[in-house]
Tab-separated table of C-alpha atoms and ligand atoms in Angstrom:
chain	number	residue	atom	x	y	z
J	1	MET	CA	-5.601	-5.918	-6.402
J	2	ALA	CA	-3.520	-3.995	-3.919
J	3	THR	CA	-0.984	-1.603	-5.470
J	4	MET	CA	1.622	0.776	-4.139
J	5	HIS	CA	-0.948	3.566	-4.459
J	6	ASN	CA	-3.766	1.586	-2.908
J	7	PRO	CA	-2.683	-1.177	-0.543
J	8	TYR	CA	-6.234	-2.424	-0.050
J	9	THR	CA	-7.748	-5.428	-1.851
J	10	PRO	CA	-11.529	-5.828	-2.418
J	11	GLU	CA	-11.514	-8.157	0.635
J	12	HIS	CA	-10.021	-5.402	2.789
J	13	GLU	CA	-12.651	-2.992	1.465
J	14	GLN	CA	-15.442	-5.413	2.243
J	15	PHE	CA	-14.154	-5.742	5.798
J	16	ARG	CA	-13.941	-1.945	6.000
J	17	GLN	CA	-17.633	-1.692	5.103
J	18	THR	CA	-18.545	-4.110	7.901
J	19	VAL	CA	-16.584	-2.017	10.407
J	20	ARG	CA	-18.067	1.219	9.057
J	21	GLN	CA	-21.627	-0.061	9.426
J	22	PHE	CA	-20.936	-1.233	12.964
J	23	VAL	CA	-19.287	2.035	13.979
J	24	GLU	CA	-21.951	4.263	12.440
J	25	ARG	CA	-24.817	2.225	13.837
J	26	GLU	CA	-23.523	1.258	17.273
J	27	LEU	CA	-20.995	3.903	18.284
J	28	THR	CA	-21.470	7.290	16.561
J	29	PRO	CA	-25.032	7.961	17.834
J	30	HIS	CA	-23.735	7.743	21.434
J	31	ALA	CA	-20.592	9.853	21.040
J	32	LEU	CA	-21.653	12.801	23.191
J	33	GLU	CA	-23.663	10.757	25.685
J	34	TRP	CA	-20.721	8.460	26.489
J	35	ASP	CA	-18.291	11.347	26.825
J	36	ARG	CA	-20.644	12.979	29.317
J	37	ALA	CA	-21.071	9.711	31.205
J	38	GLY	CA	-17.271	9.283	31.367
J	39	ILE	CA	-17.702	5.632	30.342
J	40	PHE	CA	-19.388	3.498	27.691
J	41	PRO	CA	-21.329	0.243	28.070
J	42	ARG	CA	-19.390	-2.947	28.623
J	43	GLU	CA	-21.683	-4.462	26.006
J	44	VAL	CA	-19.652	-2.660	23.290
J	45	PHE	CA	-16.703	-4.969	24.007
J	46	ARG	CA	-18.942	-7.995	23.537
J	47	LYS	CA	-20.363	-6.723	20.254
J	48	CYS	CA	-16.874	-6.001	18.890
J	49	GLY	CA	-15.791	-9.459	20.011
J	50	GLU	CA	-18.691	-11.093	18.179
J	51	LEU	CA	-17.701	-9.277	14.994
J	52	GLY	CA	-14.096	-10.392	15.362
J	53	LEU	CA	-12.796	-6.828	15.659
J	54	PHE	CA	-10.316	-7.584	18.453
J	55	GLY	CA	-8.726	-10.653	16.933
J	56	ILE	CA	-8.221	-9.377	13.387
J	57	ASN	CA	-4.534	-10.344	13.235
J	58	HIS	CA	-4.441	-12.810	16.127
J	59	ASP	CA	-4.135	-16.599	16.154
J	60	PRO	CA	-7.309	-18.322	14.824
J	61	LYS	CA	-6.744	-21.115	17.363
J	62	TYR	CA	-7.756	-18.663	20.109
J	63	GLY	CA	-10.568	-16.812	18.363
J	64	GLY	CA	-8.519	-14.558	16.089
J	65	SER	CA	-8.775	-14.283	12.305
J	66	GLY	CA	-5.071	-14.379	11.435
J	67	LEU	CA	-5.442	-11.590	8.859
J	68	ASP	CA	-2.753	-9.175	7.657
J	69	TYR	CA	-2.087	-5.773	9.206
J	70	TRP	CA	-3.913	-3.849	6.456
J	71	TYR	CA	-7.130	-5.201	7.966
J	72	VAL	CA	-6.084	-3.692	11.313
J	73	THR	CA	-5.301	-0.455	9.469
J	74	ALA	CA	-8.741	-0.376	7.809
J	75	PHE	CA	-10.390	-1.122	11.162
J	76	THR	CA	-8.474	1.664	12.893
J	77	GLU	CA	-9.251	4.140	10.103
J	78	GLU	CA	-12.961	3.390	10.296
J	79	LEU	CA	-13.027	3.804	14.082
J	80	VAL	CA	-12.635	7.587	13.765
J	81	ARG	CA	-16.206	7.715	12.437
J	82	SER	CA	-17.352	7.000	15.993
J	83	GLN	CA	-16.473	10.633	16.781
J	84	ASN	CA	-15.435	9.367	20.189
J	85	ALA	CA	-11.717	9.037	20.790
J	86	GLY	CA	-12.227	7.450	24.218
J	87	VAL	CA	-14.101	4.446	22.830
J	88	ASN	CA	-11.563	4.110	20.028
J	89	MET	CA	-8.682	4.057	22.499
J	90	ALA	CA	-10.390	1.509	24.767
J	91	LEU	CA	-11.095	-0.833	21.856
J	92	LEU	CA	-7.578	-0.491	20.463
J	93	VAL	CA	-6.093	-1.252	23.878
J	94	GLN	CA	-8.175	-4.425	23.977
J	95	GLY	CA	-7.241	-5.739	20.524
J	96	GLN	CA	-3.957	-4.091	19.607
J	97	MET	CA	-2.117	-3.094	22.800
J	98	ALA	CA	-2.845	-5.426	25.728
J	99	THR	CA	-3.304	-8.692	23.804
J	100	PRO	CA	-0.720	-8.900	20.955
J	101	ILE	CA	2.050	-9.830	23.348
J	102	ILE	CA	-0.008	-12.725	24.783
J	103	ASN	CA	-0.769	-13.828	21.233
J	104	GLU	CA	2.923	-13.760	20.434
J	105	ILE	CA	4.635	-15.256	23.466
J	106	GLY	CA	1.905	-16.540	25.808
J	107	THR	CA	1.584	-20.193	26.764
J	108	ASP	CA	-1.378	-22.220	25.567
J	109	GLU	CA	-2.886	-21.863	29.052
J	110	GLN	CA	-2.424	-18.055	29.100
J	111	LYS	CA	-3.975	-17.834	25.668
J	112	ARG	CA	-7.016	-19.862	26.728
J	113	GLU	CA	-7.454	-18.024	30.014
J	114	PHE	CA	-6.765	-14.441	28.863
J	115	LEU	CA	-6.375	-14.016	25.103
J	116	GLN	CA	-9.398	-15.977	23.925
J	117	PRO	CA	-11.994	-14.332	26.214
J	118	ALA	CA	-10.484	-10.912	25.434
J	119	LEU	CA	-10.805	-11.485	21.684
J	120	MET	CA	-14.409	-12.588	22.255
J	121	GLY	CA	-15.026	-9.380	24.233
J	122	GLU	CA	-15.946	-11.371	27.321
J	123	LYS	CA	-12.999	-10.162	29.399
J	124	ILE	CA	-11.727	-6.574	29.351
J	125	ALA	CA	-7.972	-6.189	28.979
J	126	ALA	CA	-5.631	-3.411	30.088
J	127	LEU	CA	-1.939	-2.764	29.552
J	128	GLY	CA	-0.128	-1.778	32.736
J	129	VAL	CA	3.288	-0.322	32.034
J	130	SER	CA	3.307	3.322	33.212
J	131	GLU	CA	3.714	4.224	36.870
J	132	PRO	CA	3.497	7.452	38.867
J	133	GLY	CA	7.299	7.721	38.655
J	134	ALA	CA	7.953	6.068	35.299
J	135	GLY	CA	6.200	6.971	32.046
J	136	SER	CA	8.726	7.753	29.323
J	137	ASP	CA	11.419	6.129	31.430
J	138	VAL	CA	9.958	2.593	31.373
J	139	ALA	CA	13.259	1.055	32.508
J	140	ASN	CA	12.773	2.820	35.848
J	141	LEU	CA	9.502	1.134	36.801
J	142	LYS	CA	9.243	0.141	40.470
J	143	THR	CA	6.325	-2.292	40.847
J	144	THR	CA	7.974	-5.451	42.130
J	145	ALA	CA	7.163	-9.139	41.682
J	146	ARG	CA	9.053	-11.218	44.247
J	147	ARG	CA	9.224	-14.905	43.619
J	148	VAL	CA	8.091	-16.946	46.622
J	149	GLY	CA	7.847	-20.658	45.857
J	150	ASP	CA	5.674	-21.070	42.797
J	151	GLU	CA	4.106	-17.625	43.160
J	152	TYR	CA	4.958	-13.997	42.431
J	153	VAL	CA	4.064	-11.464	45.115
J	154	ILE	CA	3.337	-8.101	43.505
J	155	ASP	CA	3.593	-4.710	45.219
J	156	GLY	CA	3.408	-1.258	43.660
J	157	SER	CA	1.273	1.029	41.595
J	158	LYS	CA	0.344	1.769	37.972
J	159	MET	CA	-0.819	5.082	36.578
J	160	TRP	CA	-2.940	6.255	33.603
J	161	ILE	CA	-4.150	2.743	32.825
J	162	THR	CA	-6.783	2.674	30.056
J	163	ASN	CA	-9.741	0.326	30.769
J	164	GLY	CA	-8.289	0.392	34.295
J	165	THR	CA	-11.489	0.651	36.369
J	166	ARG	CA	-13.083	-2.445	34.860
J	167	ALA	CA	-10.286	-4.569	33.420
J	168	ASP	CA	-10.616	-8.301	34.092
J	169	PHE	CA	-6.918	-8.742	33.549
J	170	ILE	CA	-3.837	-6.638	32.980
J	171	THR	CA	-0.826	-7.338	30.822
J	172	LEU	CA	1.432	-6.064	33.547
J	173	ALA	CA	5.054	-4.933	33.608
J	174	VAL	CA	6.826	-5.729	36.883
J	175	ARG	CA	10.316	-5.695	38.309
J	176	THR	CA	11.584	-9.217	38.894
J	177	GLY	CA	15.292	-8.409	38.848
J	178	GLU	CA	17.776	-5.659	39.485
J	179	ALA	CA	17.314	-1.966	38.671
J	180	GLY	CA	17.250	-0.956	35.002
J	181	TYR	CA	15.799	-2.478	31.875
J	182	GLU	CA	17.279	-5.916	32.464
J	183	GLY	CA	15.169	-6.563	35.559
J	184	ILE	CA	11.709	-6.230	34.020
J	185	SER	CA	9.189	-8.983	33.271
J	186	LEU	CA	5.661	-9.169	31.918
J	187	VAL	CA	2.872	-11.148	33.552
J	188	THR	CA	-0.822	-11.714	32.950
J	189	PHE	CA	-2.564	-10.393	36.040
J	190	PRO	CA	-6.207	-11.280	36.808
J	191	THR	CA	-7.822	-8.396	38.698
J	192	ASP	CA	-9.798	-10.588	41.107
J	193	VAL	CA	-6.603	-11.232	43.086
J	194	LYS	CA	-6.636	-10.196	46.770
J	195	GLY	CA	-4.738	-6.971	47.459
J	196	TYR	CA	-5.500	-5.425	44.066
J	197	GLN	CA	-7.351	-2.140	44.085
J	198	VAL	CA	-8.424	0.565	41.638
J	199	SER	CA	-7.285	3.568	43.695
J	200	LYS	CA	-8.778	6.254	41.499
J	201	LYS	CA	-10.473	6.957	38.213
J	202	LEU	CA	-8.622	9.930	36.746
J	203	ASP	CA	-10.523	12.982	35.453
J	204	LYS	CA	-9.101	13.790	32.040
J	205	ILE	CA	-9.433	16.770	29.705
J	206	GLY	CA	-10.197	14.553	26.693
J	207	ASN	CA	-10.959	10.956	25.614
J	208	LEU	CA	-13.644	11.285	28.250
J	209	SER	CA	-15.572	8.078	27.612
J	210	SER	CA	-12.567	5.896	28.355
J	211	ASP	CA	-11.763	5.100	31.958
J	212	THR	CA	-8.188	5.833	32.967
J	213	ALA	CA	-7.099	4.671	36.399
J	214	ILE	CA	-4.461	4.527	39.076
J	215	LEU	CA	-4.046	0.937	40.218
J	216	TYR	CA	-2.624	-0.321	43.479
J	217	PHE	CA	-1.065	-3.698	44.255
J	218	GLU	CA	-0.381	-4.891	47.806
J	219	ASP	CA	0.866	-8.414	48.405
J	220	CYS	CA	-0.929	-9.659	45.298
J	221	LYS	CA	-0.132	-13.324	44.709
J	222	ILE	CA	-0.238	-14.843	41.240
J	223	PRO	CA	1.134	-18.209	40.058
J	224	VAL	CA	4.532	-18.179	38.343
J	225	ARG	CA	2.897	-19.731	35.259
J	226	TYR	CA	1.381	-16.288	34.559
J	227	LEU	CA	4.842	-15.044	33.534
J	228	LEU	CA	4.827	-13.985	29.866
J	229	GLY	CA	7.918	-15.177	28.041
J	230	GLU	CA	11.151	-15.320	29.957
J	231	GLU	CA	11.880	-13.676	33.276
J	232	ASN	CA	13.734	-10.324	32.979
J	233	GLN	CA	13.135	-10.154	29.211
J	234	GLY	CA	10.059	-7.936	29.634
J	235	PHE	CA	11.639	-4.667	28.513
J	236	TYR	CA	12.414	-6.113	25.122
J	237	HIS	CA	8.820	-7.364	24.750
J	238	ILE	CA	7.387	-4.005	25.893
J	239	MET	CA	9.433	-2.180	23.264
J	240	THR	CA	8.270	-4.630	20.584
J	241	ASN	CA	4.687	-4.245	21.757
J	242	PHE	CA	4.992	-0.439	21.634
J	243	GLN	CA	5.477	-0.661	17.863
J	244	GLY	CA	1.912	-1.819	17.251
J	245	GLU	CA	0.596	0.732	19.743
J	246	ARG	CA	2.473	3.591	18.102
J	247	LEU	CA	1.508	2.506	14.632
J	248	THR	CA	-2.205	2.495	15.507
J	249	ALA	CA	-1.692	5.973	17.013
J	250	ALA	CA	-0.255	7.188	13.696
J	251	ILE	CA	-3.071	5.544	11.711
J	252	ILE	CA	-5.767	7.037	13.893
J	253	ALA	CA	-4.069	10.449	13.773
J	254	VAL	CA	-4.082	10.453	9.973
J	255	ALA	CA	-7.656	9.161	9.653
J	256	GLY	CA	-8.754	11.621	12.331
J	257	MET	CA	-7.160	14.540	10.475
J	258	GLU	CA	-8.877	13.545	7.224
J	259	HIS	CA	-12.179	13.400	9.082
J	260	MET	CA	-11.651	16.789	10.785
J	261	VAL	CA	-10.650	18.520	7.557
J	262	GLN	CA	-13.700	17.164	5.735
J	263	GLU	CA	-15.938	18.405	8.546
J	264	ALA	CA	-14.312	21.844	8.539
J	265	ILE	CA	-14.497	22.213	4.752
J	266	ARG	CA	-18.162	21.211	4.827
J	267	TYR	CA	-18.861	23.771	7.546
J	268	GLY	CA	-16.906	26.449	5.719
J	269	THR	CA	-18.876	25.749	2.545
J	270	GLU	CA	-22.231	26.090	4.297
J	271	ARG	CA	-21.413	28.975	6.613
J	272	GLU	CA	-21.374	32.430	5.051
J	273	ALA	CA	-19.851	35.700	6.220
J	274	PHE	CA	-19.457	38.962	4.354
J	275	GLY	CA	-21.580	37.604	1.528
J	276	ARG	CA	-19.730	34.402	0.722
J	277	PRO	CA	-18.977	30.911	2.065
J	278	ILE	CA	-16.073	31.160	4.502
J	279	ILE	CA	-14.074	28.536	2.622
J	280	LYS	CA	-13.973	30.908	-0.355
J	281	PHE	CA	-11.673	33.301	1.501
J	282	GLN	CA	-8.201	32.641	0.173
J	283	VAL	CA	-6.685	32.504	3.639
J	284	TRP	CA	-8.752	29.389	4.430
J	285	ARG	CA	-8.362	27.742	1.037
J	286	HIS	CA	-4.597	28.036	1.357
J	287	LYS	CA	-4.595	26.816	4.928
J	288	PHE	CA	-6.549	23.706	3.963
J	289	ALA	CA	-4.466	23.168	0.828
J	290	GLU	CA	-1.414	23.064	3.120
J	291	HIS	CA	-3.088	20.701	5.553
J	292	LEU	CA	-4.312	18.357	2.819
J	293	THR	CA	-0.756	18.189	1.492
J	294	ALA	CA	0.778	17.503	4.893
J	295	ILE	CA	-1.900	14.915	5.746
J	296	GLU	CA	-1.161	13.091	2.488
J	297	ALA	CA	2.535	13.053	3.448
J	298	ALA	CA	1.658	11.733	6.919
J	299	LYS	CA	-0.527	9.057	5.362
J	300	ARG	CA	2.188	7.886	2.954
J	301	LEU	CA	4.759	7.745	5.764
J	302	THR	CA	2.311	5.812	7.935
J	303	TYR	CA	1.430	3.400	5.120
J	304	HIS	CA	5.132	2.854	4.525
J	305	ALA	CA	5.509	1.942	8.205
J	306	VAL	CA	2.439	-0.333	7.971
J	307	SER	CA	3.868	-2.203	4.982
J	308	LEU	CA	7.179	-2.801	6.791
J	309	PHE	CA	5.382	-3.858	9.964
J	310	ASP	CA	3.065	-6.129	7.986
J	311	ALA	CA	6.081	-7.757	6.320
J	312	LYS	CA	7.577	-8.306	9.828
J	313	GLU	CA	10.557	-6.133	8.940
J	314	ASN	CA	12.215	-3.830	11.435
J	315	ALA	CA	10.055	-0.704	11.355
J	316	VAL	CA	10.974	1.028	14.633
J	317	LYS	CA	12.381	4.134	12.946
J	318	GLU	CA	9.527	4.469	10.433
J	319	ILE	CA	6.848	3.873	13.087
J	320	SER	CA	8.442	6.436	15.417
J	321	MET	CA	8.618	8.921	12.532
J	322	ALA	CA	4.991	8.288	11.575
J	323	LYS	CA	3.755	8.755	15.152
J	324	LEU	CA	5.867	11.887	15.605
J	325	PHE	CA	4.878	13.471	12.305
J	326	ALA	CA	1.168	12.583	12.376
J	327	GLY	CA	0.768	13.307	16.098
J	328	ASP	CA	2.370	16.753	15.880
J	329	LEU	CA	0.548	17.639	12.657
J	330	ALA	CA	-2.792	16.667	14.190
J	331	GLN	CA	-2.360	19.457	16.765
J	332	ARG	CA	-2.173	22.144	14.081
J	333	VAL	CA	-4.873	20.603	11.907
J	334	ALA	CA	-7.273	20.293	14.856
J	335	TYR	CA	-6.606	23.912	15.850
J	336	ASP	CA	-7.399	25.263	12.373
J	337	CYS	CA	-10.434	23.033	11.869
J	338	GLN	CA	-11.817	24.151	15.195
J	339	GLN	CA	-11.098	27.786	14.293
J	340	MET	CA	-13.121	27.349	11.095
J	341	PHE	CA	-16.136	26.489	13.245
J	342	GLY	CA	-15.884	29.825	15.084
J	343	GLY	CA	-18.123	29.900	18.182
J	344	MET	CA	-19.569	26.488	17.358
J	345	GLY	CA	-16.055	25.100	17.666
J	346	TYR	CA	-16.155	25.983	21.346
J	347	ILE	CA	-19.430	24.166	22.017
J	348	GLU	CA	-19.138	20.631	23.330
J	349	GLU	CA	-21.967	19.319	21.171
J	350	THR	CA	-19.901	20.090	18.077
J	351	HIS	CA	-17.753	17.075	17.334
J	352	MET	CA	-14.903	19.334	16.251
J	353	ALA	CA	-14.702	20.867	19.735
J	354	ARG	CA	-14.332	17.445	21.332
J	355	ALA	CA	-11.861	16.335	18.662
J	356	TRP	CA	-9.675	19.366	19.407
J	357	ARG	CA	-9.296	18.439	23.073
J	358	ASP	CA	-8.996	14.672	22.376
J	359	VAL	CA	-6.208	15.141	19.850
J	360	ARG	CA	-3.857	16.421	22.564
J	361	LEU	CA	-3.204	12.867	23.665
J	362	LEU	CA	-1.517	11.971	20.380
J	363	THR	CA	1.799	13.604	21.271
J	364	ILE	CA	1.721	12.246	24.839
J	365	GLY	CA	0.287	8.700	25.072
J	366	GLY	CA	2.184	5.575	24.013
J	367	GLY	CA	5.490	7.479	23.941
J	368	THR	CA	5.735	11.267	23.715
J	369	SER	CA	6.952	13.216	20.674
J	370	GLU	CA	10.212	13.871	22.537
J	371	VAL	CA	10.693	10.142	23.118
J	372	MET	CA	10.004	9.517	19.400
J	373	LYS	CA	12.749	12.049	18.566
J	374	GLU	CA	15.145	10.277	20.932
J	375	ILE	CA	14.491	6.954	19.173
J	376	ILE	CA	14.820	8.461	15.689
J	377	SER	CA	18.063	10.228	16.680
J	378	LYS	CA	19.588	7.030	18.058
J	379	LEU	CA	18.572	4.988	15.013
J	380	SER	CA	20.010	7.693	12.759
J	381	GLY	CA	23.357	7.607	14.537
J	382	LEU	CA	22.922	11.083	16.050
C	401	LIG	C1	-5.198	9.184	28.555
C	401	LIG	C2	-3.975	8.367	28.788
C	401	LIG	C3	-4.038	6.988	28.635
C	401	LIG	C4	-2.914	6.197	28.889
C	401	LIG	N1	-3.023	4.829	28.829
C	401	LIG	C5	-1.982	4.063	29.248
C	401	LIG	C6	-2.135	2.651	29.357
C	401	LIG	O1	-3.184	2.092	29.043
C	401	LIG	N2	-1.083	1.933	29.822
C	401	LIG	C7	0.103	2.503	30.176
C	401	LIG	O2	1.004	1.798	30.586
C	401	LIG	N3	0.272	3.852	30.082
C	401	LIG	C8	-0.749	4.636	29.641
C	401	LIG	N4	-0.603	6.010	29.559
C	401	LIG	C9	0.670	6.612	30.002
C	401	LIG	C10	1.467	7.245	28.880
C	401	LIG	O3	2.045	6.277	28.078
C	401	LIG	C11	2.495	8.181	29.543
C	401	LIG	O4	1.779	9.263	30.091
C	401	LIG	C12	3.530	8.677	28.565
C	401	LIG	O5	4.367	7.639	28.148
C	401	LIG	C13	4.391	9.808	29.153
C	401	LIG	O6	4.907	9.464	30.382
C	401	LIG	P1	4.793	10.488	31.638
C	401	LIG	O7	3.368	10.922	31.702
C	401	LIG	O8	5.373	9.861	32.821
C	401	LIG	O9	5.637	11.718	31.213
C	401	LIG	P2	7.235	12.021	31.582
C	401	LIG	O10	7.973	10.809	31.226
C	401	LIG	O11	7.229	12.437	33.006
C	401	LIG	O12	7.515	13.184	30.642
C	401	LIG	C14	7.176	14.546	30.918
C	401	LIG	C15	7.738	15.397	29.776
C	401	LIG	O13	9.158	15.221	29.718
C	401	LIG	C16	9.517	14.818	28.404
C	401	LIG	N5	10.672	13.923	28.417
C	401	LIG	C17	10.799	12.718	29.035
C	401	LIG	N6	11.980	12.155	28.739
C	401	LIG	C18	12.610	13.000	27.895
C	401	LIG	C19	13.870	12.988	27.211
C	401	LIG	N7	14.701	11.954	27.305
C	401	LIG	N8	14.209	14.058	26.447
C	401	LIG	C20	13.352	15.119	26.326
C	401	LIG	N9	12.152	15.183	26.939
C	401	LIG	C21	11.793	14.137	27.709
C	401	LIG	C22	8.315	14.108	27.856
C	401	LIG	O14	8.331	14.054	26.443
C	401	LIG	C23	7.192	14.975	28.398
C	401	LIG	O15	7.013	16.079	27.575
C	401	LIG	C24	-1.698	6.817	29.261
C	401	LIG	C25	-1.633	8.211	29.378
C	401	LIG	C26	-2.752	8.977	29.156
C	401	LIG	C27	-2.648	10.468	29.332
C-alpha cells in the first residue's frame, strides 16, 4: 500500500519494472551512438507507443491508460537510466507536454486525428510555444493566425522546438487576437500543410540526440476546427500545460541527481589515489553527504507537488518551487559528480561528462529559474 513515505503501490512498482526493462534494453545501449548521431530512430516512438508509455494518464478511449500521476512519475524516474537526456526529453514532449492539452480540451475529431496516433507512437508530436522574440515572455508571441472564412492563415516562426525536424503535428500557440496574453489561441497543426518549413536544426551543447528546430510558417492554412478550446483562451491553457512540463522536469532532475551521485560514489570507491579510495577522503564524503541530504529534500518537495497535482489541486507554487530547487541543485550536484571522475569526467564516453552538459537545460527549458522565482514571488504576495 502507498504511504506518505512511499507513494508507490505494488502495481506502480510492477509498471516501473516494465519501464526499466524497456529502457535498459532498448535505450541505454545506444546512449552515446544517438548523441553522436544528433538523432535517434523514429522506431523508438513506435515501441514506446506499443508499451503504452505515452498514454499513461490519458483517456483510454483514445489509446491512453487513464492511470494516476504516480505512474507518470515512475516512468519519468526510470527514463534517466537511458543515460541520454535527449531521448528522455523527446519522449516526455510526446506524452507529457504536447499531448495533455489535446487530451484535456480537444474535440473528439482532434483526439482521433492527433492524440490517438501520438499515443500509439505513430505520429510524432511537438509543442510550439517559444519564438525567436518570446521565450519567457509567452504573452508577447507574434505568430499570427488570421481567420479567413472557415480557415486560419498562419504566419510566423517558432524557435527551439523539440522533435521539431520530424514532428507530424504541433500543438501550436498562435496570436488570434490583440497584443498581450488575451489574444493567444492554441491549435493542432499538421506539418504537411503548404507553407510550413523546418528552417534549421539547431546545434546544441547538450541533449544532443533530440532534434531542436526553428520552424517557419508562411500563409499556412488550417481549418478552424483545429482550434483547441476557445479562441483567445490559449494563454490560460499554456500556463496549465506548463505545470505538467515543469513537474516532469523536477522529477527527472531528482532522479538524474540520484543516478549521478550513485555513479560518482561507485567511481570514488573503485578509484584510488594516495593509497586509498577517493571517496574515503573526508572532503568527498562530506560533499556527498550534503548532496544526498539536499537531493532528499528536493525529492520530498517534488513528491509533495506530485501528490497535489495528482489530486487535481492547485499546485502552481509547489511545482515552480520543485523545478527551481531541483533544477538549480542539479547544477551543483553534476559539477561535483563530474569532478569526482577527474580526467574521465571530461571524456565524452563517460556518461557523467554528458550528464554534466545535459543538466544545464534544467534551469532554462520549460521556464527558467528566474521565471520560477517570479511565479513563486507573486503567489507569495511579494
Ligand atoms: C533544448 C531546448 C528545448 C526546448 N524545447 C522547447 C519546445 O519543445 N517548445 C517550446 O515552445 N519551447 C522550447 N524551448 C524554449 C524554452 O522554453 C525557452 O528557451 C525558455 O523558456 C527561455 O526563453 P528564452 O530562451 O527566450 O530566454 P529569455 O526569455 O530571452 O530569457 C533570457 C534570460 O533572461 C531571464 N529573464 C527573462 N525574464 C525575466 C524576468 N522577468 N526577471 C528576471 N530575469 C528574466 C531569463 O531567466 C534568462 O536567464 C526549448 C529550449 C531549449 C534550450
